[in-house]
Short mmCIF file of C-alpha atoms in Angstrom, two decimals:
data_model
loop_
_atom_site.label_atom_id
_atom_site.label_comp_id
_atom_site.label_asym_id
_atom_site.label_seq_id
_atom_site.Cartn_x
_atom_site.Cartn_y
_atom_site.Cartn_z
CA MET K 23 66.26 40.69 15.61
CA LYS K 24 68.60 37.72 15.37
CA PRO K 25 68.73 35.24 18.27
CA ALA K 26 71.43 35.76 20.85
CA SER K 27 73.82 32.81 20.76
CA SER K 28 73.78 32.24 24.53
CA LEU K 29 70.01 31.77 24.63
CA SER K 30 68.27 28.46 24.19
CA SER K 31 65.43 28.05 21.71
CA ALA K 32 62.87 28.98 24.37
CA VAL K 33 64.06 32.59 24.49
CA LEU K 34 65.01 33.99 21.08
CA PHE K 35 65.77 37.68 20.99
CA ASP K 36 68.88 39.81 20.79
CA HIS K 37 68.87 41.75 24.02
CA GLN K 38 71.85 43.91 23.13
CA ALA K 39 70.14 45.02 19.91
CA LEU K 40 67.08 45.92 21.98
CA ARG K 41 69.17 47.88 24.47
CA ASP K 42 70.98 49.73 21.68
CA GLN K 43 67.69 51.41 20.73
CA PHE K 44 67.85 53.52 23.93
CA PRO K 45 70.36 56.33 23.35
CA ALA K 46 70.44 57.50 26.99
CA LEU K 47 71.92 54.17 28.07
CA LYS K 48 75.05 54.69 25.96
CA GLN K 49 76.42 57.48 28.12
CA THR K 50 79.06 57.36 30.82
CA ILE K 51 79.01 59.36 34.04
CA GLY K 52 82.49 60.05 35.31
CA ASP K 53 84.50 56.91 34.72
CA HIS K 54 81.50 54.58 34.83
CA PRO K 55 78.88 53.50 32.29
CA LEU K 56 75.40 54.57 33.32
CA CYS K 57 73.63 51.87 35.30
CA TYR K 58 69.98 52.92 35.21
CA LEU K 59 67.87 51.13 37.81
CA ASP K 60 65.11 53.71 38.21
CA THR K 61 62.69 52.59 35.50
CA ALA K 62 59.77 52.47 37.97
CA ALA K 63 60.12 56.26 38.30
CA THR K 64 60.41 56.82 34.56
CA SER K 65 61.59 54.59 31.73
CA GLN K 66 64.18 55.57 29.17
CA LYS K 67 62.87 56.22 25.65
CA PRO K 68 63.72 54.28 22.49
CA GLN K 69 64.84 56.20 19.41
CA ALA K 70 61.53 55.39 17.71
CA VAL K 71 59.62 57.46 20.29
CA ILE K 72 62.02 60.38 20.03
CA ASP K 73 61.81 60.28 16.22
CA ALA K 74 58.00 60.19 16.18
CA MET K 75 57.75 63.30 18.35
CA THR K 76 60.42 65.10 16.34
CA GLU K 77 58.63 64.32 13.08
CA TYR K 78 55.38 65.78 14.44
CA TYR K 79 57.09 69.04 15.39
CA GLN K 80 59.07 69.23 12.15
CA LEU K 81 56.32 68.33 9.67
CA ASN K 82 52.85 68.12 11.23
CA ASN K 83 52.75 70.71 13.98
CA ALA K 84 49.13 71.84 14.21
CA ASN K 85 46.23 71.65 16.61
CA VAL K 86 43.88 68.70 16.35
CA HIS K 87 40.17 68.64 15.50
CA ARG K 88 40.04 72.38 14.78
CA ALA K 89 41.20 73.29 11.26
CA ALA K 90 40.60 72.40 7.65
CA HIS K 91 44.24 72.50 6.50
CA GLN K 92 46.47 69.51 5.79
CA LEU K 93 48.75 69.87 8.80
CA SER K 94 45.82 69.74 11.18
CA ALA K 95 44.30 66.83 9.27
CA ARG K 96 47.55 64.84 9.56
CA ALA K 97 47.96 65.69 13.24
CA THR K 98 44.35 64.72 13.98
CA GLN K 99 44.71 61.43 12.10
CA GLN K 100 47.85 60.51 14.04
CA TYR K 101 46.35 61.59 17.35
CA GLU K 102 43.12 59.62 16.95
CA ALA K 103 44.98 56.59 15.61
CA VAL K 104 46.71 56.35 18.98
CA ARG K 105 43.35 56.18 20.74
CA LEU K 106 42.56 53.06 18.73
CA GLN K 107 46.06 51.70 19.42
CA VAL K 108 45.57 52.09 23.16
CA ALA K 109 42.12 50.48 23.04
CA GLU K 110 43.55 47.47 21.24
CA PHE K 111 46.64 47.34 23.48
CA ILE K 112 44.58 46.99 26.67
CA HIS K 113 41.61 45.22 25.01
CA ALA K 114 39.04 47.92 25.64
CA GLN K 115 35.66 47.25 24.04
CA ARG K 116 35.39 50.70 22.45
CA GLN K 117 37.94 53.33 21.50
CA ASP K 118 35.83 56.10 23.06
CA GLU K 119 36.49 54.42 26.41
CA ILE K 120 40.04 55.80 26.12
CA ILE K 121 40.62 59.30 27.54
CA PHE K 122 43.96 61.05 27.06
CA THR K 123 45.25 62.72 30.23
CA HIS K 124 48.58 64.07 31.44
CA GLY K 125 49.32 60.93 33.45
CA THR K 126 48.08 58.49 36.06
CA THR K 127 47.68 61.24 38.66
CA GLU K 128 45.35 63.30 36.49
CA SER K 129 43.44 60.19 35.46
CA ILE K 130 42.65 59.28 39.07
CA ASN K 131 41.79 62.88 39.92
CA MET K 132 39.37 62.98 36.98
CA VAL K 133 37.56 59.91 38.30
CA ALA K 134 37.51 61.05 41.93
CA TYR K 135 36.24 64.51 40.98
CA GLY K 136 33.83 63.12 38.42
CA LEU K 137 32.18 60.88 41.03
CA THR K 138 31.40 63.75 43.42
CA SER K 139 27.69 63.83 42.61
CA GLN K 140 27.45 60.03 43.00
CA ILE K 141 28.98 59.81 46.49
CA LYS K 142 27.17 60.84 49.66
CA ALA K 143 27.96 61.21 53.35
CA ASP K 144 29.08 58.01 55.13
CA ASP K 145 29.66 56.11 51.88
CA VAL K 146 32.73 53.90 52.29
CA MET K 147 35.74 53.89 49.97
CA LEU K 148 38.42 51.19 50.29
CA ILE K 149 42.00 52.04 49.35
CA ASP K 150 45.01 49.74 49.08
CA THR K 151 47.50 50.56 51.86
CA ALA K 152 50.35 50.07 49.36
CA ALA K 153 48.86 52.63 46.97
CA HIS K 154 50.80 55.54 45.51
CA HIS K 155 49.76 58.93 46.90
CA ALA K 156 48.06 59.61 43.55
CA ASN K 157 45.61 56.83 44.43
CA ILE K 158 45.04 58.12 47.96
CA VAL K 159 44.90 61.92 48.01
CA PRO K 160 42.21 62.37 45.28
CA TRP K 161 39.93 60.04 47.27
CA GLN K 162 40.63 61.98 50.45
CA GLU K 163 39.56 65.15 48.66
CA LEU K 164 36.41 63.39 47.45
CA ALA K 165 35.72 62.35 51.05
CA LYS K 166 36.11 65.99 52.18
CA ARG K 167 33.62 67.17 49.55
CA THR K 168 31.02 64.52 50.30
CA GLY K 169 31.46 63.28 53.85
CA ALA K 170 32.41 59.80 52.64
CA VAL K 171 34.67 57.58 54.77
CA ILE K 172 37.99 56.06 53.67
CA LYS K 173 39.06 52.65 54.96
CA PRO K 174 42.57 51.39 54.13
CA ILE K 175 42.90 47.75 53.08
CA PRO K 176 45.56 46.29 55.43
CA LEU K 177 48.66 44.38 54.39
CA THR K 178 49.96 41.05 55.67
CA ALA K 179 53.27 40.70 57.50
CA ASP K 180 55.07 40.18 54.17
CA ALA K 181 53.52 43.36 52.70
CA GLN K 182 50.95 41.63 50.52
CA LEU K 183 47.36 42.85 50.40
CA ASP K 184 45.43 41.06 53.16
CA ILE K 185 42.64 39.20 51.34
CA ALA K 186 40.90 38.14 54.56
CA ALA K 187 40.82 41.73 55.79
CA PHE K 188 39.57 42.85 52.38
CA ASP K 189 36.72 40.36 52.59
CA GLN K 190 35.75 41.76 56.00
CA LEU K 191 35.83 45.34 54.72
CA LEU K 192 33.56 44.41 51.82
CA MET K 193 30.83 43.72 54.38
CA LEU K 194 30.66 47.54 54.69
CA LYS K 195 29.38 47.60 51.09
CA PRO K 196 31.86 50.21 49.81
CA LYS K 197 30.94 52.47 46.92
CA VAL K 198 34.54 52.65 45.61
CA VAL K 199 37.48 50.25 45.74
CA ALA K 200 40.82 51.70 44.60
CA LEU K 201 43.70 49.28 44.05
CA CYS K 202 47.19 49.19 42.62
CA HIS K 203 47.93 46.46 40.09
CA VAL K 204 51.63 46.45 41.06
CA SER K 205 53.09 48.38 44.00
CA ASN K 206 55.39 51.14 42.80
CA ALA K 207 57.53 50.87 45.94
CA LEU K 208 57.80 47.11 46.41
CA GLY K 209 56.86 45.57 43.06
CA THR K 210 54.26 43.35 44.75
CA LEU K 211 51.54 42.06 42.42
CA ASN K 212 47.90 42.24 43.46
CA PRO K 213 45.34 39.62 42.34
CA VAL K 214 43.24 42.36 40.76
CA ASN K 215 40.94 39.99 38.87
CA GLU K 216 39.91 38.30 42.10
CA LEU K 217 39.64 41.56 44.02
CA VAL K 218 37.49 43.22 41.36
CA VAL K 219 35.09 40.28 41.26
CA LYS K 220 34.59 40.55 45.02
CA ALA K 221 34.18 44.32 44.91
CA LYS K 222 31.61 44.14 42.11
CA ALA K 223 29.64 41.55 44.06
CA VAL K 224 28.86 44.22 46.67
CA GLY K 225 28.15 46.92 44.10
CA ALA K 226 31.43 48.88 44.34
CA LEU K 227 32.99 50.88 41.54
CA THR K 228 36.57 49.74 40.97
CA LEU K 229 39.66 51.66 39.88
CA VAL K 230 43.00 49.96 39.23
CA ASP K 231 46.24 51.93 39.08
CA GLY K 232 48.23 50.16 36.36
CA ALA K 233 51.16 52.58 36.16
CA GLN K 234 53.69 49.95 37.29
CA ALA K 235 52.06 47.03 35.49
CA ILE K 236 51.52 48.31 31.96
CA ALA K 237 55.16 48.05 30.80
CA HIS K 238 55.72 44.59 32.25
CA LEU K 239 52.47 42.62 31.99
CA PRO K 240 49.81 42.07 29.35
CA VAL K 241 46.72 44.03 30.43
CA ASP K 242 43.19 43.07 29.42
CA VAL K 243 40.70 45.46 31.00
CA GLN K 244 37.76 43.33 29.95
CA GLN K 245 39.27 40.33 31.69
CA ILE K 246 40.04 42.35 34.82
CA ASP K 247 36.49 43.74 34.49
CA CYS K 248 37.31 46.93 36.43
CA ASP K 249 35.35 50.12 35.91
CA PHE K 250 38.48 52.26 35.50
CA TYR K 251 42.12 51.46 34.69
CA VAL K 252 44.79 54.17 34.59
CA PHE K 253 48.44 54.45 33.58
CA SER K 254 51.16 56.83 32.35
CA GLY K 255 53.09 56.90 29.08
CA HIS K 256 56.47 57.68 30.64
CA LYS K 257 56.61 54.40 32.57
CA MET K 258 56.07 52.34 29.38
CA TYR K 259 58.90 53.81 27.26
CA GLY K 260 56.78 56.73 26.05
CA PRO K 261 57.05 60.45 26.81
CA THR K 262 56.22 62.32 29.98
CA GLY K 263 53.06 64.40 30.12
CA VAL K 264 50.65 61.84 28.68
CA GLY K 265 48.52 59.19 30.35
CA ILE K 266 45.40 57.11 29.90
CA LEU K 267 42.10 56.91 31.69
CA TYR K 268 40.23 53.81 30.56
CA GLY K 269 36.65 53.65 31.75
CA ARG K 270 33.79 51.32 31.12
CA TYR K 271 31.63 53.47 28.83
CA THR K 272 28.55 53.44 31.02
CA GLU K 273 30.56 54.61 34.05
CA LEU K 274 32.82 57.00 32.16
CA ASP K 275 29.78 58.74 30.69
CA LYS K 276 28.46 59.52 34.19
CA LEU K 277 31.57 61.44 35.30
CA THR K 278 31.28 65.18 35.79
CA PRO K 279 34.09 66.81 33.76
CA MET K 280 36.91 68.06 35.97
CA LEU K 281 38.12 70.51 33.29
CA THR K 282 35.89 72.63 31.10
CA GLY K 283 36.54 74.95 28.18
CA GLY K 284 37.36 74.36 24.55
CA GLU K 285 37.09 71.05 22.71
CA MET K 286 34.74 69.42 25.21
CA ILE K 287 31.57 71.32 24.36
CA LYS K 288 28.65 70.85 22.00
CA THR K 289 27.19 74.36 22.28
CA VAL K 290 28.03 77.46 24.33
CA SER K 291 26.02 80.56 25.04
CA PHE K 292 26.03 83.02 27.92
CA GLU K 293 22.84 81.40 29.11
CA GLN K 294 24.10 77.80 29.19
CA THR K 295 26.64 75.30 27.89
CA GLU K 296 25.97 71.80 26.63
CA PHE K 297 28.86 69.39 26.91
CA GLY K 298 29.83 67.11 24.03
CA ALA K 299 30.04 63.33 23.89
CA LEU K 300 32.88 61.06 24.99
CA PRO K 301 35.79 61.10 24.65
CA ASN K 302 35.97 64.86 23.95
CA ARG K 303 33.78 65.70 26.94
CA LEU K 304 36.65 64.72 29.26
CA GLU K 305 39.47 66.22 27.14
CA ALA K 306 39.14 69.98 27.53
CA GLY K 307 41.73 72.23 25.90
CA THR K 308 44.63 71.61 23.58
CA PRO K 309 45.98 68.14 24.38
CA ALA K 310 49.57 66.94 24.56
CA ILE K 311 49.59 66.11 20.85
CA ALA K 312 53.28 65.29 20.40
CA GLU K 313 53.24 63.22 23.58
CA VAL K 314 50.19 61.23 22.44
CA ILE K 315 51.95 60.52 19.15
CA GLY K 316 55.05 59.49 21.11
CA LEU K 317 52.88 57.16 23.19
CA GLY K 318 51.65 55.57 19.98
CA ALA K 319 55.26 54.99 18.92
CA ALA K 320 55.99 53.39 22.31
CA ILE K 321 53.05 51.02 21.89
CA ARG K 322 54.23 50.05 18.41
CA PHE K 323 57.70 49.50 19.81
CA LEU K 324 56.36 47.18 22.52
CA GLN K 325 54.05 45.30 20.17
CA GLN K 326 56.95 44.47 17.86
CA LEU K 327 58.87 42.77 20.66
CA PRO K 328 58.62 39.14 21.85
CA ARG K 329 56.77 40.09 25.02
CA GLU K 330 56.67 36.59 26.54
CA GLN K 331 60.41 36.15 26.17
CA ILE K 332 61.10 39.62 27.54
CA LEU K 333 58.81 38.97 30.51
CA ALA K 334 60.74 35.76 31.18
CA HIS K 335 64.02 37.68 30.93
CA GLU K 336 62.76 40.40 33.28
CA GLN K 337 61.59 37.85 35.84
CA GLN K 338 64.90 36.02 35.82
CA LEU K 339 66.78 39.30 36.05
CA LEU K 340 64.69 40.49 39.00
CA HIS K 341 65.18 37.20 40.79
CA TYR K 342 68.92 37.39 40.13
CA LEU K 343 68.93 40.91 41.58
CA GLN K 344 67.07 39.74 44.68
CA GLN K 345 69.48 36.81 45.06
CA GLN K 346 72.57 38.99 44.77
CA LEU K 347 71.24 41.46 47.35
CA GLN K 348 70.50 38.59 49.73
CA GLN K 349 74.00 37.18 49.31
CA LEU K 350 75.64 40.57 49.82
CA GLY K 351 74.65 40.56 53.48
CA ALA K 352 73.61 43.43 55.76
CA ILE K 353 70.72 44.11 53.36
CA GLU K 354 67.09 44.33 54.42
CA LEU K 355 64.64 43.38 51.67
CA TYR K 356 60.96 44.39 51.75
CA GLY K 357 57.91 42.82 50.18
CA ILE K 358 59.66 39.84 48.58
CA ALA K 359 56.81 37.53 47.68
CA ASP K 360 58.80 34.37 46.98
CA LYS K 361 62.29 33.76 48.38
CA SER K 362 62.53 30.21 47.02
CA HIS K 363 64.44 31.45 43.97
CA PHE K 364 67.38 32.87 45.95
CA ASP K 365 69.40 29.75 45.18
CA THR K 366 68.17 29.39 41.60
CA PHE K 367 70.93 31.15 39.67
CA ASP K 368 74.60 30.42 39.22
CA SER K 369 76.46 33.63 40.02
CA ASP K 370 79.44 32.39 37.99
CA LYS K 371 77.35 33.21 34.90
CA SER K 372 76.97 36.84 35.90
CA ASP K 373 79.21 38.00 33.06
CA SER K 374 76.65 36.71 30.56
CA ASP K 375 74.09 39.02 29.01
CA THR K 376 71.33 36.42 29.21
CA PHE K 377 69.97 33.63 31.35
CA ASP K 378 69.34 29.94 31.06
CA SER K 379 65.83 29.87 29.66
CA ASP K 380 65.22 26.45 31.19
CA LYS K 381 65.00 28.37 34.47
CA SER K 382 62.86 31.14 33.05
CA HIS K 383 59.83 32.38 34.93
CA SER K 384 57.74 32.91 31.84
CA VAL K 385 54.52 32.64 33.80
CA VAL K 386 54.09 35.34 36.41
CA SER K 387 52.35 34.10 39.53
CA LEU K 388 50.90 36.15 42.34
CA ARG K 389 53.97 35.18 44.39
CA HIS K 390 56.26 37.09 42.05
CA ASN K 391 57.41 40.68 42.33
CA ILE K 392 57.28 42.80 39.20
CA GLY K 393 59.94 45.25 38.11
CA ALA K 394 61.29 46.51 41.43
CA VAL K 395 63.15 45.52 44.60
CA ALA K 396 62.97 47.60 47.79
CA PHE K 397 65.89 47.41 50.22
CA ASN K 398 67.98 49.20 52.83
CA LEU K 399 71.56 48.82 53.96
CA GLN K 400 71.22 47.88 57.61
CA GLY K 401 71.60 50.84 59.94
CA GLU K 402 72.22 53.36 57.15
CA HIS K 403 70.00 56.13 55.81
CA HIS K 404 68.60 55.37 52.38
CA GLN K 405 69.53 58.80 51.01
CA ASP K 406 73.19 58.30 51.95
CA VAL K 407 73.20 55.00 50.12
CA GLY K 408 71.60 56.55 47.04
CA ILE K 409 74.11 59.43 46.91
CA LEU K 410 77.09 57.07 47.19
CA LEU K 411 75.66 54.82 44.48
CA ASP K 412 75.18 57.84 42.22
CA GLN K 413 78.88 58.62 42.57
CA GLN K 414 79.46 55.28 40.86
CA ALA K 415 76.90 56.08 38.09
CA VAL K 416 74.24 53.80 39.57
CA ALA K 417 70.79 55.39 39.50
CA VAL K 418 68.28 54.09 42.05
CA ARG K 419 65.38 55.76 43.83
CA CYS K 420 65.53 56.58 47.55
CA GLY K 421 62.78 57.95 49.78
CA HIS K 422 59.18 57.10 50.61
CA HIS K 423 58.32 56.59 46.90
CA CYS K 424 55.07 58.56 47.23
CA ALA K 425 53.81 55.74 49.44
CA MET K 426 54.03 57.11 52.98
CA PRO K 427 51.19 54.95 54.39
CA LEU K 428 53.02 51.88 53.08
CA MET K 429 56.28 53.05 54.67
CA THR K 430 54.45 53.61 57.96
CA SER K 431 53.05 50.08 57.82
CA LEU K 432 56.60 48.78 57.32
CA ASN K 433 57.91 51.02 60.15
CA LEU K 434 60.27 52.76 57.73
CA SER K 435 61.02 56.40 56.99
CA GLY K 436 61.95 55.29 53.48
CA CYS K 437 64.02 52.84 51.51
CA CYS K 438 66.03 52.37 48.35
CA ARG K 439 64.41 50.90 45.25
CA ALA K 440 66.18 49.31 42.30
CA SER K 441 63.86 48.86 39.31
CA ILE K 442 64.41 47.25 35.94
CA GLY K 443 63.12 47.65 32.39
CA ILE K 444 63.28 45.73 29.15
CA TYR K 445 66.75 47.17 28.52
CA THR K 446 68.28 46.12 31.86
CA ASN K 447 70.92 43.39 31.69
CA LYS K 448 73.03 41.33 34.07
CA GLN K 449 75.91 43.75 33.70
CA ASP K 450 73.67 46.43 35.22
CA VAL K 451 72.88 44.21 38.18
CA ASP K 452 76.52 43.27 38.66
CA GLN K 453 77.64 46.91 38.45
CA PHE K 454 74.98 47.81 41.01
CA ILE K 455 75.97 45.01 43.39
CA HIS K 456 79.67 45.91 43.06
CA ALA K 457 78.85 49.57 43.81
CA LEU K 458 76.58 48.69 46.72
CA ASN K 459 79.28 46.45 48.18
CA ALA K 460 81.68 49.41 48.02
CA VAL K 461 79.10 51.53 49.85
CA LYS K 462 78.69 48.80 52.44
CA GLU K 463 82.46 48.60 53.03
CA LEU K 464 82.64 52.36 53.38
CA LEU K 465 79.74 52.76 55.78
CA LEU K 466 79.78 49.59 57.86
#
């Protein structure tokens, strides 16, 4: 990609050329161009991902691991190549520590079910209060099966995980600590490295939900040192229906398989069945082959991009979005970690596609939000706001965001969430703010 002329030498990439690779963003809805600010729910897909899946169905459609013919051989080679890609992408030590699932939800369920024989009555499990339901309900079901006890990790007044309270809870010597890397509702960033170190010191198994982090931040599972890390393909510009369960091999190998049947066995007779080795042991049945191949294409797409520059662009864009919401008035913002940047940007430059890289936030600190802003229009129901924004072709998410305990802690029934991706530009933010201002004038 050639450098964009309005960028300084610190940030050299053509953002419009990047955006042009996402065909869905070229459409108009009514009289308005689509303004897609719901990437935290699912990201749009680049043409490269769409093409990779189409090529599989057109030329290589066959089941993996199970036939001697060329189509199956090609499909198997592509499928297993993605396992290595994922291992390298998140810096796993071994490629058989990568388990293909249907998404983050299934990944967490596989761990929670697989630990059933290792958890006993009165064992304590700590869960982040800001967690997605997918990182709460499977542990509740594990507690029902075993008699274990769940303790939520409280939040501070500004909706950050309460480290002091976490330290107190660790005195209970929990067996499991389940965290989110980045909150799906608020975009708040947890210090997972620090939290995992503390949890390991008391002998806890650790699971980190990385669904909202994987598309925005570099992830090194060996550096985090967690036992399990999970994420979904569709939130990182890949297809729906595919996800990853990373597990430290020694812990992954202890899990009881949640699904049994074909592919995961070594021998079967009517007298007994012997399960196979990892990773097949946890991948029963025909997998989502095209989706795995599409995930591989998404990883290649991301690896070819200047990730540091894009992260800087995303951080500036998110801060600009927060600033514009603050200046609009009658807006309640939730979980903003650092409000010092509200006066950072010159709104007169809002017609530009890029930012002044001298003000870039290329280093993400724990006081930054990642990818999303949660807000409400004062005194108005979030669903009404979302519907009126949609009439102006602005797509945001409204509701409890599968985080009802978090909403309860904030004394909210729900909120609106605007979330960005690598393709989001200032024009999107300005269109959103213009539309939200029209909603405000209509309702207030």
